[in-house]
Short mmCIF file of C-alpha atoms in Angstrom, two decimals:
data_model
loop_
_atom_site.label_atom_id
_atom_site.label_comp_id
_atom_site.label_asym_id
_atom_site.label_seq_id
_atom_site.Cartn_x
_atom_site.Cartn_y
_atom_site.Cartn_z
CA MET J 13 -91.43 17.95 143.12
CA ASP J 14 -91.23 15.20 140.48
CA THR J 15 -93.91 16.68 138.18
CA ASP J 16 -94.73 20.38 138.29
CA PHE J 17 -91.34 21.48 139.59
CA LEU J 18 -89.42 19.38 137.09
CA ASP J 19 -91.56 20.75 134.28
CA TRP J 20 -90.47 24.25 135.31
CA ALA J 21 -86.83 23.38 136.00
CA LEU J 22 -86.38 21.54 132.68
CA ALA J 23 -88.48 23.87 130.51
CA ASP J 24 -85.36 25.63 129.19
CA PHE J 25 -82.81 22.90 130.01
CA SER J 26 -79.37 23.82 128.68
CA GLY J 27 -78.08 20.26 128.42
CA TYR J 28 -75.32 20.75 131.02
CA VAL J 29 -75.55 19.67 134.66
CA ALA J 30 -73.37 20.25 137.73
CA ALA J 31 -73.51 17.56 140.43
CA ASP J 32 -72.03 17.66 143.90
CA GLU J 33 -72.37 16.26 147.39
CA LEU J 34 -72.61 18.34 150.59
CA TYR J 35 -71.88 16.86 154.01
CA ASP J 36 -73.73 18.08 157.09
CA GLY J 37 -72.94 16.04 160.17
CA PRO J 38 -74.16 12.46 159.58
CA PHE J 39 -76.11 13.49 156.48
CA CYS J 40 -75.10 13.94 152.85
CA ILE J 41 -77.04 16.02 150.32
CA LEU J 42 -76.74 15.11 146.63
CA SER J 43 -77.65 17.91 144.22
CA ALA J 44 -77.98 18.27 140.45
CA VAL J 45 -78.23 21.79 139.00
CA ASP J 46 -78.55 23.14 135.48
CA ASN J 47 -75.04 24.50 135.05
CA ARG J 48 -76.03 27.29 132.67
CA ARG J 49 -79.52 28.24 133.91
CA TYR J 50 -78.60 27.90 137.61
CA LYS J 51 -81.81 25.98 138.32
CA ARG J 52 -81.70 23.19 140.87
CA ILE J 53 -83.20 20.05 139.32
CA LEU J 54 -82.94 17.19 141.81
CA TYR J 55 -81.70 16.50 145.31
CA ASP J 56 -81.46 13.59 147.71
CA VAL J 57 -80.69 13.48 151.44
CA LEU J 58 -78.75 10.47 152.72
CA ASP J 59 -78.09 9.47 156.32
CA HIS J 60 -74.72 7.95 155.39
CA ASP J 61 -71.72 8.63 153.20
CA PRO J 62 -72.64 8.13 149.54
CA THR J 63 -71.52 5.09 147.59
CA HIS J 64 -71.50 4.26 143.90
CA ASP J 65 -74.94 2.70 144.32
CA ASP J 66 -76.33 5.94 145.76
CA ILE J 67 -74.81 8.02 142.95
CA ARG J 68 -76.07 5.51 140.37
CA ALA J 69 -79.63 5.72 141.76
CA PHE J 70 -79.48 9.53 141.88
CA LEU J 71 -78.22 9.79 138.30
CA GLY J 72 -80.87 7.27 137.28
CA ARG J 73 -83.56 9.66 138.55
CA LEU J 74 -82.01 12.43 136.49
CA GLN J 75 -81.86 10.21 133.40
CA ARG J 76 -85.55 9.24 133.73
CA ALA J 77 -86.60 12.88 134.20
CA LEU J 78 -84.72 13.89 131.05
CA ALA J 79 -85.98 10.92 129.02
CA ALA J 80 -89.60 11.66 129.97
CA ARG J 81 -89.22 15.12 128.37
CA ASN J 82 -87.10 14.02 125.38
CA LEU J 83 -84.06 15.96 126.65
CA THR J 84 -80.42 15.06 126.11
CA LEU J 85 -77.57 15.48 128.57
CA CYS J 86 -74.51 16.98 126.85
CA GLY J 87 -72.09 17.31 129.76
CA VAL J 88 -71.68 16.91 133.52
CA THR J 89 -69.38 18.94 135.77
CA THR J 90 -68.31 17.56 139.15
CA ASP J 91 -65.50 18.03 141.62
CA GLY J 92 -62.58 15.62 141.73
CA SER J 93 -64.46 13.01 143.75
CA ALA J 94 -64.08 9.36 142.71
CA LEU J 95 -67.82 8.81 143.27
CA TYR J 96 -68.96 10.01 139.83
CA PRO J 97 -66.89 8.62 136.90
CA VAL J 98 -68.10 4.99 137.05
CA PRO J 99 -71.83 5.70 137.69
CA LEU J 100 -71.79 8.42 135.00
CA MET J 101 -70.40 5.95 132.48
CA GLU J 102 -72.98 3.33 133.44
CA VAL J 103 -76.02 5.65 133.36
CA PHE J 104 -75.21 8.16 130.59
CA GLY J 105 -72.54 6.39 128.56
CA GLU J 106 -69.96 8.57 126.79
CA VAL J 107 -71.28 11.91 128.05
CA SER J 108 -68.63 14.61 128.53
CA HIS J 109 -67.39 14.64 132.13
CA GLN J 110 -65.69 17.85 133.28
CA ILE J 111 -63.77 18.15 136.54
CA CYS J 112 -64.24 21.59 138.11
CA THR J 113 -61.18 23.68 137.28
CA PHE J 114 -61.62 25.71 140.47
CA HIS J 115 -61.03 22.63 142.62
CA VAL J 116 -57.97 21.63 140.57
CA LEU J 117 -56.39 25.09 140.69
CA ALA J 118 -57.19 25.41 144.40
CA GLU J 119 -55.24 22.21 145.14
CA ILE J 120 -52.26 23.37 143.06
CA GLY J 121 -52.33 26.84 144.63
CA LYS J 122 -52.43 25.28 148.09
CA ALA J 123 -49.31 23.26 147.26
CA VAL J 124 -47.50 26.38 145.98
CA LEU J 125 -48.39 28.36 149.10
CA GLY J 126 -47.14 25.45 151.18
CA ALA J 127 -43.81 25.65 149.35
CA VAL J 128 -43.62 29.39 150.06
CA ALA J 129 -44.28 28.70 153.75
CA SER J 130 -41.48 26.11 153.74
CA ALA J 131 -39.13 28.68 152.18
CA ARG J 132 -40.01 31.12 154.96
CA LYS J 133 -39.22 28.48 157.58
CA GLY J 134 -35.93 27.80 155.83
CA LEU J 135 -35.02 31.48 156.00
CA ALA J 136 -35.84 31.54 159.70
CA ALA J 137 -33.66 28.47 160.28
CA THR J 138 -30.66 30.07 158.55
CA GLN J 139 -30.76 33.24 160.65
CA PRO J 140 -27.58 33.53 162.76
CA LYS J 141 -27.92 33.37 166.51
CA LEU J 142 -26.81 36.50 168.36
CA ARG J 143 -25.72 37.05 171.90
CA ARG J 144 -27.73 39.26 174.16
CA GLY J 145 -27.04 42.96 174.02
CA ARG J 146 -25.81 45.23 171.26
CA PRO J 147 -23.27 43.73 168.83
CA SER J 148 -19.79 45.16 169.36
CA THR J 149 -17.47 43.26 167.04
CA PRO J 150 -17.56 43.55 163.20
CA ALA J 151 -18.60 39.90 162.91
CA ALA J 152 -21.47 40.39 165.35
CA LYS J 153 -22.64 43.50 163.50
CA GLN J 154 -22.56 41.62 160.21
CA ALA J 155 -24.55 38.78 161.77
CA ALA J 156 -27.11 41.26 163.09
CA ARG J 157 -27.53 42.79 159.64
CA THR J 158 -27.90 39.34 158.09
CA LYS J 159 -30.54 38.35 160.62
CA GLN J 160 -32.45 41.58 160.06
CA ARG J 161 -32.35 41.09 156.28
CA LEU J 162 -33.55 37.49 156.44
CA ALA J 163 -36.32 38.41 158.88
CA ALA J 164 -37.49 41.21 156.60
CA GLN J 165 -37.47 38.88 153.58
CA GLY J 166 -39.48 36.27 155.48
CA ALA J 167 -42.05 38.89 156.48
CA ALA J 168 -42.24 40.12 152.88
CA LEU J 169 -42.78 36.56 151.63
CA PHE J 170 -45.70 36.19 154.03
CA THR J 171 -47.22 39.55 153.08
CA HIS J 172 -46.93 39.01 149.32
CA ARG J 173 -47.45 35.23 149.19
CA TYR J 174 -50.59 35.71 147.06
CA LEU J 175 -48.38 36.86 144.16
CA PHE J 176 -47.17 33.28 143.67
CA VAL J 177 -50.70 32.07 142.79
CA GLN J 178 -52.31 35.19 141.34
CA ARG J 179 -53.36 34.62 137.73
CA HIS J 180 -52.26 37.95 136.24
CA LEU J 181 -49.41 40.15 137.48
CA ASN J 182 -48.70 43.71 136.42
CA LYS J 183 -45.22 45.18 136.13
CA THR J 184 -45.15 46.45 139.73
CA GLU J 185 -46.30 43.13 141.14
CA ARG J 186 -43.64 41.26 139.15
CA LYS J 187 -40.95 43.55 140.56
CA THR J 188 -42.27 42.92 144.08
CA LEU J 189 -42.30 39.18 143.45
CA TRP J 190 -38.69 39.24 142.24
CA ARG J 191 -37.63 41.31 145.26
CA VAL J 192 -39.23 39.10 147.93
CA SER J 193 -37.99 35.85 146.33
CA ARG J 194 -34.45 37.02 145.61
CA GLY J 195 -31.93 34.28 146.41
CA LEU J 196 -34.64 31.55 146.29
CA PRO J 197 -34.55 30.03 142.76
CA PRO J 198 -37.16 27.30 143.51
CA LEU J 199 -39.75 30.01 144.16
CA HIS J 200 -38.98 31.61 140.80
CA THR J 201 -39.52 28.23 139.19
CA LEU J 202 -42.82 27.76 141.03
CA ARG J 203 -44.13 31.07 139.72
CA ALA J 204 -43.10 30.16 136.16
CA VAL J 205 -44.87 26.81 136.53
CA MET J 206 -48.04 28.54 137.76
CA ASP J 207 -48.03 30.70 134.62
CA GLN J 208 -47.89 27.53 132.52
CA VAL J 209 -50.67 25.92 134.57
CA TYR J 210 -52.98 28.88 133.98
CA ALA J 211 -52.14 28.72 130.27
CA LEU J 212 -53.52 25.16 130.18
CA PHE J 213 -57.03 26.44 130.87
CA ASP J 214 -57.05 29.06 128.11
CA ARG J 215 -60.28 28.75 126.10
CA ARG J 216 -58.45 29.75 122.93
CA CYS J 217 -56.80 26.31 122.61
CA ARG J 218 -58.20 22.81 122.21
CA THR J 219 -58.00 19.93 124.66
CA GLN J 220 -55.39 18.12 122.57
CA THR J 221 -53.17 21.21 122.57
CA ALA J 222 -53.57 21.62 126.32
CA LEU J 223 -52.70 17.96 126.89
CA ALA J 224 -49.51 18.43 124.85
CA LYS J 225 -48.62 21.46 126.99
CA LEU J 226 -49.33 19.41 130.13
CA ALA J 227 -47.05 16.59 128.99
CA LYS J 228 -44.27 19.10 128.31
CA LEU J 229 -44.78 20.68 131.74
CA ARG J 230 -44.62 17.28 133.44
CA ARG J 231 -41.35 16.47 131.69
CA ARG J 232 -39.97 19.80 132.90
CA LEU J 233 -40.99 19.04 136.48
CA LEU J 234 -39.16 15.72 136.34
CA ARG J 235 -35.93 17.67 135.84
CA PHE J 236 -36.55 19.60 139.06
CA PRO J 237 -37.25 16.95 141.73
CA GLN J 238 -37.81 19.49 144.51
CA VAL J 239 -40.43 21.43 142.55
CA GLY J 240 -41.94 18.26 141.12
CA THR J 241 -42.52 16.88 144.61
CA THR J 242 -44.29 20.09 145.61
CA LEU J 243 -46.53 20.06 142.52
CA LYS J 244 -47.34 16.36 142.46
CA LYS J 245 -50.98 17.34 141.87
CA LEU J 246 -49.97 18.09 138.29
CA PHE J 247 -49.43 14.34 137.80
CA SER J 248 -52.98 13.51 138.92
CA PRO J 249 -55.13 11.78 136.27
CA THR J 250 -58.05 14.09 137.11
CA LEU J 251 -56.17 17.00 135.56
CA GLU J 252 -56.86 15.67 132.07
CA LYS J 253 -60.59 15.63 132.89
CA ALA J 254 -60.36 19.29 133.93
CA LEU J 255 -59.41 20.17 130.31
CA THR J 256 -62.51 18.62 128.72
CA PHE J 257 -64.32 21.96 128.47
CA LEU J 258 -61.83 23.27 125.90
CA ASP J 259 -63.51 21.27 123.12
CA ASP J 260 -67.03 22.42 124.02
CA LYS J 261 -67.67 26.15 124.19
CA LEU J 262 -70.95 25.64 126.07
CA LEU J 263 -69.60 23.26 128.71
CA PRO J 264 -68.99 25.23 131.94
CA SER J 265 -65.53 24.72 133.38
CA THR J 266 -66.63 24.98 137.02
CA SER J 267 -69.44 23.64 139.18
CA ASN J 268 -70.29 27.07 140.56
CA ALA J 269 -74.01 26.54 139.89
CA VAL J 270 -74.30 23.70 142.40
CA GLU J 271 -71.82 25.34 144.81
CA ARG J 272 -74.11 28.37 144.95
CA GLY J 273 -76.94 26.18 146.24
CA ASN J 274 -74.57 24.59 148.76
CA ARG J 275 -73.55 28.01 150.08
CA ARG J 276 -77.21 28.95 150.40
CA TYR J 277 -77.87 25.80 152.41
CA ARG J 278 -74.89 26.43 154.72
CA LYS J 279 -76.11 29.96 155.38
CA MET J 280 -79.57 28.64 156.20
CA GLN J 281 -78.17 26.10 158.63
CA LYS J 282 -75.82 28.59 160.26
CA SER J 283 -78.08 31.58 160.80
CA VAL J 284 -81.75 30.70 160.64
CA TYR J 285 -83.21 27.22 160.71
CA ARG J 286 -80.80 24.87 162.45
CA VAL J 287 -82.40 21.86 160.75
CA ARG J 288 -80.67 18.66 161.82
CA THR J 289 -82.91 15.70 160.89
CA GLN J 290 -83.11 13.93 157.56
CA ALA J 291 -86.84 14.56 157.09
CA HIS J 292 -86.56 18.25 158.01
CA ILE J 293 -83.55 18.78 155.72
CA SER J 294 -85.41 17.18 152.84
CA ALA J 295 -88.54 19.24 153.48
CA ARG J 296 -86.53 22.45 153.82
CA LEU J 297 -84.76 21.85 150.51
CA ALA J 298 -88.06 21.08 148.78
CA LEU J 299 -89.59 24.30 150.11
CA ASP J 300 -86.56 26.31 149.07
CA MET J 301 -86.66 24.90 145.54
CA TRP J 302 -90.39 25.52 145.27
CA ARG J 303 -89.92 29.13 146.35
CA GLU J 304 -87.24 29.43 143.68
CA ALA J 305 -89.73 28.19 141.08
CA GLN J 306 -92.29 30.76 142.21
CA ALA J 307 -89.81 33.64 142.38
CA GLU J 308 -90.46 34.96 138.87
CA GLY J 309 -94.20 35.21 139.36
CA ARG J 310 -93.71 36.70 142.81
CA GLN J 311 -91.45 39.42 141.41
CA GLN J 312 -93.99 40.26 138.70
CA THR J 313 -96.77 40.53 141.31
CA LEU J 314 -94.68 42.83 143.48
CA ALA J 315 -93.80 45.01 140.50
CA LEU J 316 -97.50 45.36 139.55
CA LEU J 317 -98.41 46.22 143.14
CA HIS J 318 -95.72 48.91 143.26
CA LEU J 319 -96.95 50.38 139.96
CA ALA J 320 -100.54 50.40 141.17
CA ARG J 321 -99.55 52.05 144.44
CA ALA J 322 -97.46 54.66 142.60
CA GLY J 323 -100.39 55.43 140.26
#
């Protein structure tokens, strides 16, 4: 795995790596993947939660593999974990470190959806209480209509809650959003803030421009304490790291390459192998990576066999 496989995995190395950790019971799997070629490069299986020393040793293996082949690392993409910044600085120096934008946007979207759920609970709490039976007086009839209207609005908020975090809205969806959030100004503000958040990650602008937009957005949130408390993730220092990719057109903004390998591992554990020891997990990953290295030749062999059979 440290010779022939690395020669194959790094033969067309793009210069950009995605690193991530995957937890499986008492074990933790560290992975490094070429973030443009989608080739898994290195892995390590730990029987404990990783520390800075573990990440430093893992990145040291990657640095030695690249140095042995005269390759240069241009950028690393990780999630928002605090495990990586210090070891990355110690091992690779001033290499570009990108925080996965998917993880950042997922946290912000989760906060927005939580605010929508709170608004629904608020509507339910303001519904008037009715006596049993059909309303007979004008006041009771009015209260019944009010309760029915608030219940319908709460149901509509639940059904169309995705509109508050959807990146692009057409004209019909904007009308629906305005209808379901009528009478709830904080929700209108949240949707406007989400539009500005998505604008931060527009490839057409530079990191410095995006940081200026972020500072302006943070000042706006300070004027709306209720909304600012909901979107406190926008004040996280990791958000600046998520904008690093704007200055490098080749730097991937997400760590999807390594997440793909993690999803493949979870599927293997769930449906087929049920591997639950450190040695077996390590051997299973090595076999899977070796099969990936042999996939191109295997496909060519199968294609030639099919042609020969057809002839």
